[in-house]
Amino acid sequence: MTVDQGSKIPHPLRPLSPDELSKARDVAFKAHAGDGIALFFRSAIVDEPKKTDLTEFLIAEHEGRIPETIPPRQVRLLYDVINNGKAQLTETVVDVDAGAIHSSKEFESRYQTSYTAHEFGQFQDACMSSEMFKSAMEEFILPENFVVTIDPWPYGGPDPEEEIPRYMQGLVYARDASKNNIDSNHYSYPLPIIPIMDIATKKLIRVDRLATGGIGDSLYPPPPGGEPKKLFENCGPAEYFPELLDQPFRTDLKPINVTQPEGASFKVHSDNLVEWQKWRFRVGFTAREGAVLHDVCYDNRPIIYRLSFSEMTVPYGDPRPPFQRKQAFDFGDGGIGRAANNLKLGCDCWKHTNFRTNRAVVTRLRELVVQFVATLANYEYVFAYKLDTAGGITIETRATGIVSVVPIDEGKVSGYGNVVNPGVMAQNHQHIFAVRIDPAIDSYVTGDTAVILEESHPIPMNPETNPHGNGYEIRRKRVERAGFADAEPLLNRVVRLEHSTKKNSISGKNVGYKLVPSATQLMLADDKSVQAARAPFAKHHLWFTGYRDGELWAAGEFTNQAPREEGGVKTMVERGDWFVDDGSIDNANGVVDGEAHDDDTADGGKRKEE
C-alpha cells in the first residue's frame, strides 16, 4: 500500500484497537456461518509483518522519512469451530483494512493448544460435582471447617501407550475456612489424589492415588480400602495475608519515600513506543509470551529486532507415578501472558496473586547496604555487603571508572584489546575478587559448623526407582579436609554451611546457609606463568581451609613483587587440615574463600557476584 506523504503513519506494531478486534471477529464469523456452528475464540494478536517488510519500515522511521509502503494491518485469530459437539482448532489471519481473510488453516486433532483461563476455571466445579471424585474423598477425613480447593494443571506428558484427547489434571488441597476468609492459604494442606478430566466433556476419567511414603517405601500407593484416613491432624497454617497472620508486624522500620518531583524520566507513547535516555524500543504483548520488546535501539542505533521469552519448562523430580506427568510448560501450556498480573503502583516488588479472588498481597524486601568505594588510579571499585529483611546476605563487587589504556598505531587493531580512540587501546584483562567467609552457623564452638557440597544428579531410567526417567537425586558430601572446588552449573553445585547437629523443626534438616558460587571464568594465565604462581586462588571458585589466627589473605600477606604466593590459600590447603573435632589445633572450623571476577574490555566490565 502506498503511503500518503502528508499523513501520519500508524506503526505496524501498535496495539490492536477494539474496532480492529471486532472487525476480525466479524470476518471469521462470516466465513463459518452455518446452522449449529459456533466459534470459541482462544486468542487474538497482531500478526507481525514479515521481517523484510517491517525492516524497511523501521529503516525509514529511524531516518525520519515516510516509508514508501507499509505492511498490511492483520490480526491472527485462534479459535475452535464447534459443529455438532466436535471442535476443530483453526487459525485465521484477517486483513482488517481489506475486511478479508488473508490465510486460514486447520490443525489435526493431535495438536492441543494452550488452555484458556475459562477452561482452567471450569475444573473445580466439574470435579466437585463428580460422583467419582466424591467417592475418592470418602477415603479421607478432613478437620472441621476445611473445604476442598483444586488447582487445575496441564496433564503433562502421557505415557507412551496412552492415546488421549484433551485432558487436565488437578492438584487437590484443603483450605481452613474457620476464619471465614477465602484468601486463607490452601497450599498448607495437600491431599494424596489427582483427578483427571476430559476437557471436552467436563467428565472425570479417573482419580489417581499418590504414594505418600519415604525412603525405602514403594513408588506406588497402596490400593484404596480400609478405614478413612484422618488428614492434617498435626499440620499448621502457613498464612501470608496480613489479617491471617498470628505474629505482629515489625514496627521498627521507618518509612522510605521515593519521589520524582519532576515526573518520570521515561516516556510511553500511545503506540507503545518507550523512550528513556538514549534507549528507544516498542513493547508488545502476547497471550503466550507476555511482554515482547521490538526494535530495541540505543542512540537510534538498532541492537535487537525482537526480544522475548519463548518457553519455560518445570519438570519435577519425584519418580513416583503419576508425578512423572508433573511438568508444566508455562508458556505453551497455559500462556504466560494470560497469567501476567496487572501492574499496580507499589505492588510489584514481590507479590502473590490468588487467582480465584484476583487479590494480590505484597511483601517488600529491604536491604541495609554497607558499602565503600576505592579509587585506584583509573578505576573505582565498589564493595558492598547487603543484608536483607529475609535473612539473606549478598556480597557484591563492582568496577567502574576509566579503562586502562596503552598506545597503538593509528589505523591498526589488536587481538589483545579494543581501540577506544585513535592511537589508544584498552587492553583485555580480568578482575578476580576473593571473599573470605569464616562461618559460625548457630554457634561459635569450634567444630560445630560443617561445610557440605551439594549437587543434583539425574537418575538413570530404571524400573525399580525411576521408571519414567524424570527422577533426580540430591547428593551431599561433607568437606572433611582442606581443598578446593569449582562451580558446576550442570550439577547446580552449591556450598551449604550447616550446623553439625541442630535441625530445622519442619524439614528435619540441619540449619544453615547456602552459598551459590558464580560460574565465572577463572584466571586465563597458564598454570606455569608467574601470574598464576602469584595468585593461585584465582584458579578455583572455592577454597576450603583450616582456620588460623592471622591468616586472612587469599594470596598471602606479602604480595608486592612476590614471584609466587606464600601463606595464601594454596599454602593452607597443602598443609592438609582436617575439619573434624578431635581436640588438635588442626581440627578447626573450615574457612571458605569464594572467587568472582570481571572480564574487562573496552566495552566495560561484566559485574559478578559471589
Coordinates of C-alpha atoms in Angstrom, one line a residue:
M1 CA 0.0 0.0 0.0
T2 CA 1.4 3.4 -1.0
V3 CA 1.6 5.9 1.8
D4 CA 0.2 9.4 1.6
Q5 CA 3.3 11.6 2.2
G6 CA 1.3 14.1 4.2
S7 CA -0.3 11.6 6.5
K8 CA 0.7 10.4 10.0
I9 CA 1.6 6.8 9.6
P10 CA 0.3 4.4 12.2
H11 CA 3.0 2.0 13.3
P12 CA 2.6 -1.7 12.2
L13 CA 3.4 -2.9 15.8
R14 CA 0.9 -0.7 17.6
P15 CA -1.6 -2.5 19.8
L16 CA -4.9 -3.8 18.4
S17 CA -7.8 -1.4 18.9
P18 CA -11.3 -2.7 19.9
D19 CA -12.6 -1.8 16.5
E20 CA -9.9 -3.9 14.8
L21 CA -10.7 -6.9 17.1
S22 CA -14.4 -6.5 16.2
K23 CA -13.7 -6.4 12.5
A24 CA -11.5 -9.5 12.7
R25 CA -14.1 -11.4 14.7
D26 CA -16.9 -10.5 12.3
V27 CA -14.9 -11.7 9.3
A28 CA -14.3 -15.0 11.0
F29 CA -17.9 -15.4 11.9
K30 CA -19.0 -14.7 8.3
A31 CA -16.5 -17.3 7.0
H32 CA -18.0 -20.0 9.2
A33 CA -21.7 -19.1 9.0
G34 CA -24.0 -22.0 9.2
D35 CA -26.6 -23.8 11.2
G36 CA -25.4 -25.1 14.5
I37 CA -21.9 -23.7 14.1
A38 CA -20.3 -21.8 17.0
L39 CA -16.8 -20.2 17.4
F40 CA -14.8 -20.3 20.6
F41 CA -12.1 -17.7 20.4
R42 CA -8.8 -18.5 22.2
S43 CA -6.6 -15.6 21.3
A44 CA -6.3 -12.6 19.0
I45 CA -2.9 -10.9 18.5
V46 CA -1.2 -8.6 16.0
D47 CA 0.0 -10.7 13.0
E48 CA 3.5 -9.3 13.0
P49 CA 4.7 -8.3 9.5
K50 CA 7.3 -10.2 7.6
K51 CA 10.8 -9.2 8.8
T52 CA 11.8 -7.9 5.4
D53 CA 8.7 -5.7 5.2
L54 CA 9.0 -4.4 8.7
T55 CA 12.7 -3.8 8.5
E56 CA 12.1 -1.5 5.5
F57 CA 9.5 0.4 7.6
L58 CA 11.9 0.7 10.6
I59 CA 14.8 2.0 8.5
A60 CA 12.6 4.8 7.1
E61 CA 11.2 5.5 10.6
H62 CA 14.7 6.0 12.0
E63 CA 15.9 8.1 9.1
G64 CA 13.0 10.4 9.7
R65 CA 11.3 9.9 6.3
I66 CA 8.0 8.5 5.4
P67 CA 8.2 4.9 4.1
E68 CA 7.0 4.2 0.6
T69 CA 4.9 1.3 1.7
I70 CA 3.6 -0.1 5.0
P71 CA 2.7 -3.7 5.7
P72 CA -1.0 -4.6 5.8
R73 CA -2.7 -4.5 9.2
Q74 CA -3.5 -8.1 10.1
V75 CA -5.0 -9.9 13.1
R76 CA -4.1 -13.5 13.9
L77 CA -7.1 -15.4 15.4
L78 CA -7.0 -18.8 17.1
Y79 CA -10.4 -20.4 17.7
D80 CA -12.4 -23.6 17.8
V81 CA -15.1 -24.2 15.2
I82 CA -17.7 -26.2 17.1
N83 CA -20.0 -28.3 14.9
N84 CA -22.3 -31.0 16.3
G85 CA -20.3 -31.1 19.5
K86 CA -16.9 -31.5 17.8
A87 CA -14.3 -28.8 17.9
Q88 CA -11.9 -28.0 15.1
L89 CA -8.9 -25.9 16.1
T90 CA -8.4 -23.2 13.4
E91 CA -6.0 -20.3 12.9
T92 CA -7.1 -17.4 10.6
V93 CA -5.2 -14.3 9.7
V94 CA -7.6 -11.4 8.9
D95 CA -6.6 -8.3 6.9
V96 CA -8.8 -5.8 8.8
D97 CA -8.2 -2.9 6.4
A98 CA -9.5 -5.1 3.5
G99 CA -12.0 -6.9 5.6
A100 CA -10.9 -10.2 4.2
I101 CA -9.2 -13.4 5.2
H102 CA -5.5 -13.5 4.3
S103 CA -5.0 -17.1 5.3
S104 CA -6.6 -19.9 7.3
K105 CA -5.6 -23.4 8.4
E106 CA -7.0 -26.2 10.4
F107 CA -5.0 -28.4 12.8
E108 CA -5.0 -32.1 13.2
S109 CA -6.7 -33.4 16.4
R110 CA -3.4 -34.5 18.0
Y111 CA -2.4 -30.9 18.3
Q112 CA -3.5 -29.4 21.7
T113 CA -3.3 -25.7 22.1
S114 CA -2.9 -23.9 25.4
Y115 CA -5.6 -23.9 28.0
T116 CA -7.6 -20.7 28.4
A117 CA -8.5 -19.2 31.8
H118 CA -12.1 -20.3 31.1
E119 CA -11.0 -23.9 30.8
F120 CA -9.0 -23.8 33.9
G121 CA -11.9 -22.1 35.7
Q122 CA -14.3 -24.9 34.9
F123 CA -12.2 -27.6 36.5
Q124 CA -13.1 -27.3 40.2
D125 CA -16.8 -27.2 39.8
A126 CA -16.7 -30.2 37.5
C127 CA -14.7 -32.1 40.0
M128 CA -16.8 -31.3 43.0
S129 CA -19.9 -32.4 41.2
S130 CA -18.4 -35.7 40.1
E131 CA -19.5 -38.9 41.9
M132 CA -16.1 -40.4 41.1
F133 CA -14.4 -37.5 43.0
K134 CA -16.9 -37.7 45.9
S135 CA -16.2 -41.4 46.2
A136 CA -12.4 -40.7 46.3
M137 CA -12.9 -38.1 49.0
E138 CA -14.6 -40.6 51.2
E139 CA -11.2 -42.2 51.8
F140 CA -10.3 -39.2 53.9
I141 CA -11.5 -37.3 56.9
L142 CA -10.8 -33.6 56.9
P143 CA -10.7 -31.4 60.0
E144 CA -13.9 -29.4 60.7
N145 CA -14.3 -26.3 58.6
F146 CA -11.9 -27.5 55.9
V147 CA -13.1 -27.2 52.3
V148 CA -11.5 -28.7 49.2
T149 CA -9.6 -26.4 46.8
I150 CA -8.2 -27.7 43.5
D151 CA -5.5 -26.2 41.3
P152 CA -6.0 -27.1 37.7
W153 CA -2.8 -28.2 35.9
P154 CA -1.8 -29.3 32.4
Y155 CA -2.0 -33.0 32.1
G156 CA 1.7 -33.3 31.3
G157 CA 3.3 -35.9 29.0
P158 CA 1.2 -39.0 28.6
D159 CA 2.7 -42.5 28.9
P160 CA 3.9 -44.0 25.6
E161 CA 0.9 -46.3 25.4
E162 CA -1.7 -43.5 26.1
E163 CA -3.8 -42.1 23.3
I164 CA -5.8 -39.3 25.0
P165 CA -8.0 -36.4 24.0
R166 CA -7.7 -33.0 25.7
Y167 CA -7.2 -33.8 29.4
M168 CA -6.4 -31.7 32.5
Q169 CA -5.3 -32.9 35.9
G170 CA -5.9 -31.3 39.3
L171 CA -3.8 -30.9 42.4
V172 CA -6.1 -31.2 45.4
Y173 CA -5.7 -29.2 48.6
A174 CA -7.9 -28.2 51.5
R175 CA -8.5 -24.7 52.9
D176 CA -9.1 -23.8 56.5
A177 CA -12.4 -21.9 56.3
S178 CA -12.8 -21.4 60.1
K179 CA -11.8 -17.7 59.8
N180 CA -14.3 -17.1 57.0
N181 CA -11.5 -15.7 54.8
I182 CA -11.4 -17.1 51.2
D183 CA -7.7 -16.0 50.9
S184 CA -6.6 -18.5 53.5
N185 CA -3.6 -20.4 52.1
H186 CA -4.6 -23.8 50.9
Y187 CA -1.1 -24.9 50.0
S188 CA -0.5 -25.9 53.6
Y189 CA -2.9 -28.9 53.2
P190 CA -2.4 -31.2 50.1
L191 CA -4.4 -34.3 49.6
P192 CA -3.0 -37.5 48.1
I193 CA -5.2 -37.7 45.0
I194 CA -5.1 -36.2 41.5
P195 CA -8.3 -36.2 39.4
I196 CA -8.1 -36.4 35.6
M197 CA -10.8 -34.7 33.5
D198 CA -11.7 -34.7 29.8
I199 CA -11.9 -31.0 28.9
A200 CA -14.4 -31.5 26.1
T201 CA -17.0 -33.4 28.1
K202 CA -16.1 -32.0 31.6
K203 CA -16.3 -35.5 32.9
L204 CA -13.7 -37.1 35.2
I205 CA -11.8 -40.0 33.6
R206 CA -10.2 -41.3 36.8
V207 CA -8.7 -40.3 40.1
D208 CA -5.1 -41.2 40.6
R209 CA -3.9 -42.1 44.1
L210 CA -0.5 -40.9 45.3
A211 CA 2.2 -42.7 47.2
T212 CA 3.0 -40.9 50.4
G213 CA 5.9 -42.9 51.8
G214 CA 9.5 -42.1 52.4
I215 CA 13.0 -43.5 51.8
G216 CA 12.8 -47.3 51.0
D217 CA 9.0 -47.3 50.6
S218 CA 7.2 -48.3 47.4
L219 CA 7.0 -45.9 44.4
Y220 CA 3.3 -46.9 44.3
P221 CA 0.4 -46.1 46.6
P222 CA -1.5 -48.8 48.5
P223 CA -4.8 -49.9 47.0
P224 CA -7.9 -48.0 48.2
G225 CA -9.8 -49.5 51.1
G226 CA -10.0 -49.8 54.8
E227 CA -11.0 -47.1 57.3
P228 CA -10.9 -43.4 56.1
K229 CA -7.6 -41.7 56.8
K230 CA -7.6 -38.6 59.0
L231 CA -5.6 -35.8 57.4
F232 CA -3.8 -32.8 58.7
E233 CA -4.1 -33.7 62.4
N234 CA -0.7 -32.1 63.2
C235 CA -0.4 -29.7 60.3
G236 CA -0.4 -26.0 61.0
P237 CA -1.3 -23.0 58.8
A238 CA 1.2 -21.1 56.6
E239 CA -0.7 -17.9 56.0
Y240 CA 0.7 -14.8 54.2
F241 CA -2.3 -12.4 54.1
P242 CA -1.8 -9.8 56.8
E243 CA -5.1 -10.3 58.6
L244 CA -4.5 -14.1 59.0
L245 CA -1.0 -13.8 60.5
D246 CA -0.6 -14.6 64.2
Q247 CA 2.6 -12.7 64.6
P248 CA 2.6 -8.9 64.8
F249 CA 4.2 -6.9 62.0
R250 CA 7.6 -5.3 62.5
T251 CA 7.2 -1.8 63.9
D252 CA 10.8 -0.6 64.0
L253 CA 11.1 0.2 60.2
K254 CA 10.6 3.8 59.4
P255 CA 9.0 4.9 56.1
I256 CA 11.1 5.3 52.9
N257 CA 9.7 7.7 50.3
V258 CA 11.0 7.7 46.8
T259 CA 9.8 10.7 44.8
Q260 CA 10.2 12.2 41.4
P261 CA 9.2 15.8 41.7
E262 CA 9.7 16.5 38.0
G263 CA 8.0 13.3 36.9
A264 CA 9.4 10.2 35.3
S265 CA 12.5 10.3 33.0
F266 CA 10.9 7.9 30.5
K267 CA 8.0 8.4 28.1
V268 CA 5.5 5.9 26.9
H269 CA 3.7 6.9 23.7
S270 CA 0.2 5.8 22.7
D271 CA 1.5 3.3 20.2
N272 CA 3.7 1.6 22.9
L273 CA 6.9 3.4 21.9
V274 CA 9.1 3.8 25.0
E275 CA 11.9 6.3 25.2
W276 CA 14.4 6.7 28.0
Q277 CA 17.8 8.4 27.8
K278 CA 19.3 7.1 24.6
W279 CA 17.1 3.9 24.6
R280 CA 14.2 3.5 22.3
F281 CA 12.0 0.4 21.9
R282 CA 8.4 -0.8 21.5
V283 CA 6.6 -3.0 23.9
G284 CA 4.3 -5.7 22.6
F285 CA 2.3 -8.3 24.4
T286 CA 1.0 -11.8 23.5
A287 CA -1.0 -14.3 25.5
R288 CA 1.7 -16.8 25.2
E289 CA 4.9 -14.8 25.7
G290 CA 3.8 -11.9 27.8
A291 CA 5.8 -8.8 27.2
V292 CA 7.9 -8.6 24.0
L293 CA 10.4 -5.9 23.0
H294 CA 10.6 -4.8 19.4
D295 CA 13.2 -2.7 17.7
V296 CA 15.5 -2.1 20.6
C297 CA 17.7 0.8 19.8
Y298 CA 20.4 2.9 21.6
D299 CA 21.1 6.4 20.3
N300 CA 18.9 5.5 17.3
R301 CA 21.2 2.5 16.5
P302 CA 19.3 -0.8 16.4
I303 CA 20.5 -3.6 18.8
I304 CA 17.7 -6.1 18.8
Y305 CA 14.9 -6.7 16.4
R306 CA 12.7 -8.7 18.7
L307 CA 13.3 -9.8 22.3
S308 CA 11.1 -12.3 24.1
F309 CA 10.8 -15.2 26.4
S310 CA 9.9 -18.3 24.4
E311 CA 9.3 -21.1 26.9
M312 CA 9.8 -22.3 30.4
T313 CA 9.6 -25.9 31.5
V314 CA 9.2 -27.1 35.1
P315 CA 9.9 -30.8 35.4
Y316 CA 9.5 -32.3 38.8
G317 CA 12.0 -34.9 40.1
D318 CA 9.7 -37.2 42.0
P319 CA 9.7 -40.6 40.2
R320 CA 6.6 -41.9 41.9
P321 CA 3.7 -42.2 39.4
P322 CA 1.8 -40.0 38.4
F323 CA 4.4 -37.3 39.2
Q324 CA 6.3 -38.1 36.0
R325 CA 3.5 -36.1 34.3
K326 CA 4.0 -33.1 36.5
Q327 CA 5.9 -30.9 34.1
A328 CA 4.5 -27.6 33.1
F329 CA 5.4 -25.6 30.0
D330 CA 4.2 -22.3 31.4
F331 CA 4.3 -20.5 28.0
G332 CA 2.9 -23.2 25.7
D333 CA 0.5 -25.0 28.1
G334 CA -1.2 -22.0 29.6
G335 CA 0.3 -18.8 28.2
I336 CA 2.5 -16.7 30.5
G337 CA 0.8 -13.6 29.1
R338 CA -2.6 -14.7 30.3
A339 CA -1.1 -15.2 33.8
A340 CA 0.6 -11.8 34.0
N341 CA -0.5 -9.6 36.9
N342 CA -1.8 -6.1 36.2
L343 CA 0.6 -3.5 37.4
K344 CA -0.2 -1.5 40.5
L345 CA 1.9 1.3 41.9
G346 CA 3.9 0.0 44.9
C347 CA 2.7 -3.6 44.4
D348 CA 5.3 -5.3 42.2
C349 CA 8.4 -5.8 44.3
W350 CA 7.1 -9.2 45.3
K351 CA 3.5 -10.3 45.3
H352 CA 1.4 -13.4 45.1
T353 CA -2.0 -13.3 43.5
N354 CA -4.8 -15.6 44.5
F355 CA -6.2 -16.3 41.0
R356 CA -9.6 -17.3 42.5
T357 CA -10.2 -13.8 44.1
N358 CA -7.7 -11.8 42.0
R359 CA -6.3 -10.4 45.2
A360 CA -2.6 -9.7 45.5
V361 CA -0.6 -9.5 48.6
V362 CA 2.8 -7.8 48.7
T363 CA 5.9 -8.5 50.7
R364 CA 8.6 -5.8 50.5
L365 CA 12.2 -6.6 50.8
R366 CA 14.5 -4.1 52.3
E367 CA 18.3 -4.1 52.3
L368 CA 20.8 -2.5 54.6
V369 CA 23.9 -1.8 52.5
V370 CA 27.3 -1.3 53.9
Q371 CA 29.4 0.0 51.0
F372 CA 32.7 1.6 50.3
V373 CA 34.3 2.9 47.1
A374 CA 38.0 2.9 46.4
T375 CA 39.8 4.8 43.6
L376 CA 42.9 3.1 42.4
A377 CA 44.4 5.0 39.5
N378 CA 41.9 4.8 36.7
Y379 CA 39.4 2.5 38.4
E380 CA 36.7 2.9 41.0
Y381 CA 36.0 -0.3 42.9
V382 CA 32.7 -0.6 44.8
F383 CA 32.4 -3.2 47.6
A384 CA 29.1 -3.8 49.3
Y385 CA 27.6 -6.0 51.9
K386 CA 23.8 -6.3 51.6
L387 CA 21.8 -7.6 54.5
D388 CA 18.1 -8.0 53.8
T389 CA 14.9 -8.4 55.9
A390 CA 14.6 -12.1 54.8
G391 CA 17.9 -13.0 56.4
G392 CA 19.8 -13.1 53.2
I393 CA 23.4 -11.8 52.7
T394 CA 24.6 -10.6 49.3
I395 CA 28.3 -9.8 48.8
E396 CA 28.8 -7.6 45.7
T397 CA 31.7 -6.1 43.9
R398 CA 31.6 -3.6 41.1
A399 CA 34.2 -2.0 38.9
T400 CA 33.7 1.3 37.2
G401 CA 35.7 4.4 36.2
I402 CA 38.1 4.6 33.3
V403 CA 39.5 1.7 31.3
S404 CA 43.3 1.1 31.4
V405 CA 44.8 2.1 28.1
V406 CA 48.1 1.8 26.1
P407 CA 49.2 3.3 22.8
I408 CA 48.5 1.6 19.4
D409 CA 49.5 2.7 16.0
E410 CA 46.6 4.7 14.4
G411 CA 44.7 2.7 11.9
K412 CA 45.6 -0.6 13.5
V413 CA 43.6 -3.0 15.7
S414 CA 44.8 -5.7 18.1
G415 CA 43.6 -9.1 19.3
Y416 CA 44.6 -8.1 22.8
G417 CA 42.2 -5.2 23.3
N418 CA 40.0 -2.7 21.7
V419 CA 40.7 0.6 20.1
V420 CA 38.8 3.2 22.1
N421 CA 40.2 6.3 20.4
P422 CA 42.6 6.8 17.5
G423 CA 46.0 5.5 18.7
V424 CA 44.6 4.4 22.1
M425 CA 43.8 0.8 23.0
A426 CA 42.1 -0.6 26.1
Q427 CA 43.6 -4.0 26.9
N428 CA 41.7 -7.1 27.7
H429 CA 42.0 -8.1 31.3
Q430 CA 40.3 -9.8 34.2
H431 CA 39.3 -8.6 37.6
I432 CA 39.2 -11.5 40.1
F433 CA 38.0 -10.9 43.6
A434 CA 38.1 -13.2 46.6
V435 CA 35.7 -13.2 49.5
R436 CA 36.6 -14.9 52.8
I437 CA 33.8 -16.5 54.8
D438 CA 34.6 -17.7 58.3
P439 CA 31.3 -19.3 59.3
A440 CA 29.7 -19.6 62.7
I441 CA 26.4 -21.3 62.0
D442 CA 24.2 -21.0 65.1
S443 CA 27.3 -21.5 67.2
Y444 CA 30.8 -20.2 67.9
V445 CA 32.1 -23.6 69.1
T446 CA 34.9 -25.0 67.1
G447 CA 33.7 -27.9 65.0
D448 CA 30.0 -27.1 65.1
T449 CA 29.9 -25.8 61.6
A450 CA 30.1 -28.3 58.7
V451 CA 30.8 -27.5 55.1
I452 CA 28.8 -29.5 52.6
L453 CA 29.0 -29.7 48.8
E454 CA 25.5 -30.4 47.4
E455 CA 24.7 -31.4 43.9
S456 CA 21.7 -32.5 41.8
H457 CA 22.3 -35.6 39.7
P458 CA 20.0 -37.4 37.2
I459 CA 18.9 -40.9 38.0
P460 CA 19.2 -43.3 35.0
M461 CA 15.8 -44.6 33.9
N462 CA 15.1 -48.0 35.5
P463 CA 12.0 -50.0 36.5
E464 CA 12.8 -50.1 40.2
T465 CA 13.4 -46.5 41.3
N466 CA 12.8 -44.3 38.2
P467 CA 10.5 -46.0 35.7
H468 CA 9.6 -42.8 33.8
G469 CA 13.0 -41.2 33.8
N470 CA 12.1 -37.9 35.4
G471 CA 13.7 -38.6 38.8
Y472 CA 16.9 -37.0 40.1
E473 CA 18.7 -37.2 43.4
I474 CA 20.5 -34.7 45.7
R475 CA 24.0 -35.8 46.5
R476 CA 25.8 -34.3 49.5
K477 CA 29.4 -34.6 50.5
R478 CA 30.9 -33.2 53.6
V479 CA 34.2 -31.4 53.1
E480 CA 36.4 -33.1 55.7
R481 CA 39.8 -31.8 54.6
A482 CA 41.2 -28.6 53.2
G483 CA 40.9 -28.4 49.4
F484 CA 39.2 -26.6 46.6
A485 CA 36.2 -26.9 44.2
D486 CA 34.7 -25.2 41.3
A487 CA 31.2 -24.0 40.4
E488 CA 29.3 -26.5 38.3
P489 CA 26.0 -25.2 37.0
L490 CA 25.2 -28.5 35.2
L491 CA 25.0 -30.1 38.7
N492 CA 23.7 -27.0 40.5
R493 CA 26.7 -27.3 42.9
V494 CA 26.2 -25.2 46.0
V495 CA 28.0 -25.0 49.3
R496 CA 26.0 -25.4 52.5
L497 CA 27.4 -24.0 55.7
E498 CA 25.4 -26.0 58.3
H499 CA 25.4 -26.6 62.0
S500 CA 26.6 -30.1 62.6
T501 CA 23.7 -31.2 64.8
K502 CA 20.9 -28.6 65.1
K503 CA 17.9 -29.4 62.9
N504 CA 15.2 -27.3 61.4
S505 CA 12.0 -28.2 63.2
I506 CA 9.9 -28.6 60.0
S507 CA 12.3 -30.1 57.4
G508 CA 14.4 -32.1 59.9
K509 CA 17.5 -30.9 58.0
N510 CA 20.5 -29.2 59.5
V511 CA 20.1 -25.4 59.9
G512 CA 22.4 -23.4 57.7
Y513 CA 23.0 -21.1 54.8
K514 CA 23.5 -21.9 51.2
L515 CA 26.4 -20.3 49.2
V516 CA 25.8 -20.2 45.5
P517 CA 29.2 -19.8 43.7
S518 CA 29.1 -17.9 40.5
A519 CA 30.2 -19.9 37.5
T520 CA 32.6 -17.2 36.4
Q521 CA 35.6 -17.7 34.2
L522 CA 38.8 -18.4 36.1
M523 CA 42.2 -17.0 35.6
L524 CA 43.3 -17.5 32.0
A525 CA 47.1 -17.2 32.5
D526 CA 48.9 -20.5 32.1
D527 CA 49.5 -22.6 35.2
K528 CA 53.3 -22.3 34.7
S529 CA 53.1 -18.5 34.5
V530 CA 54.2 -16.0 37.1
Q531 CA 50.8 -14.6 37.1
A532 CA 49.3 -17.9 38.1
A533 CA 52.1 -18.6 40.7
R534 CA 51.3 -15.3 42.4
A535 CA 47.6 -15.8 42.6
P536 CA 46.7 -19.5 42.7
F537 CA 43.4 -18.6 44.4
A538 CA 42.2 -17.3 41.0
K539 CA 42.4 -20.9 39.6
H540 CA 39.4 -22.2 41.5
H541 CA 36.0 -20.8 42.6
L542 CA 36.1 -22.2 46.1
W543 CA 38.8 -22.8 48.6
F544 CA 38.3 -24.7 51.9
T545 CA 41.0 -24.0 54.5
G546 CA 41.5 -24.7 58.2
Y547 CA 41.3 -21.6 60.5
R548 CA 44.5 -20.0 61.8
D549 CA 44.7 -16.7 63.6
G550 CA 46.0 -14.0 61.4
E551 CA 45.5 -16.0 58.2
L552 CA 43.3 -13.6 56.3
W553 CA 44.7 -13.2 52.8
A554 CA 43.9 -15.4 49.9
A555 CA 47.2 -14.6 48.1
G556 CA 49.3 -14.4 51.3
E557 CA 50.2 -11.4 53.4
F558 CA 53.1 -10.1 51.2
T559 CA 52.2 -9.8 47.5
N560 CA 54.2 -6.8 46.4
Q561 CA 56.9 -8.0 43.9
A562 CA 56.5 -11.6 45.2
P563 CA 57.2 -14.2 42.5
R564 CA 54.8 -16.7 44.0
E565 CA 52.2 -17.0 46.7
E566 CA 53.4 -17.5 50.2
G567 CA 50.9 -18.1 53.1
G568 CA 47.8 -17.9 50.9
V569 CA 45.0 -20.4 50.3
K570 CA 47.3 -22.7 48.3
T571 CA 49.7 -23.0 51.2
M572 CA 46.9 -23.5 53.6
V573 CA 45.4 -26.4 51.6
E574 CA 48.8 -28.0 51.1
R575 CA 49.3 -28.4 54.9
G576 CA 46.2 -30.8 54.8
D577 CA 44.0 -29.6 57.7
W578 CA 41.1 -31.9 58.6
F579 CA 37.8 -30.5 59.6
V580 CA 36.9 -32.9 62.4
D581 CA 36.9 -32.4 66.1
D582 CA 39.5 -34.5 67.9
G583 CA 40.9 -31.6 70.0
S584 CA 44.0 -30.8 67.9
I585 CA 44.8 -27.4 66.6
D586 CA 44.5 -28.6 63.0
N587 CA 40.9 -29.6 63.5
A588 CA 39.4 -26.1 63.5
N589 CA 36.4 -24.8 61.6
G590 CA 36.8 -24.6 57.9
V591 CA 37.0 -21.2 56.1
V592 CA 35.6 -20.7 52.6
D593 CA 37.1 -18.3 50.1
G594 CA 34.9 -17.6 47.1
E595 CA 36.1 -16.1 43.9
A596 CA 34.4 -13.8 41.5
H597 CA 35.7 -11.8 38.6
D598 CA 35.1 -9.3 35.9
D599 CA 36.3 -9.7 32.3
D600 CA 37.1 -6.2 31.0
T601 CA 37.4 -5.0 27.5
A602 CA 36.9 -1.5 26.1
D603 CA 33.1 -2.1 26.4
G604 CA 33.4 -2.2 30.2
G605 CA 33.3 -4.9 32.9
K606 CA 30.7 -7.5 33.5
R607 CA 29.6 -7.4 37.1
K608 CA 29.7 -10.7 39.0
E609 CA 28.6 -11.6 42.5
E610 CA 29.8 -14.2 45.0

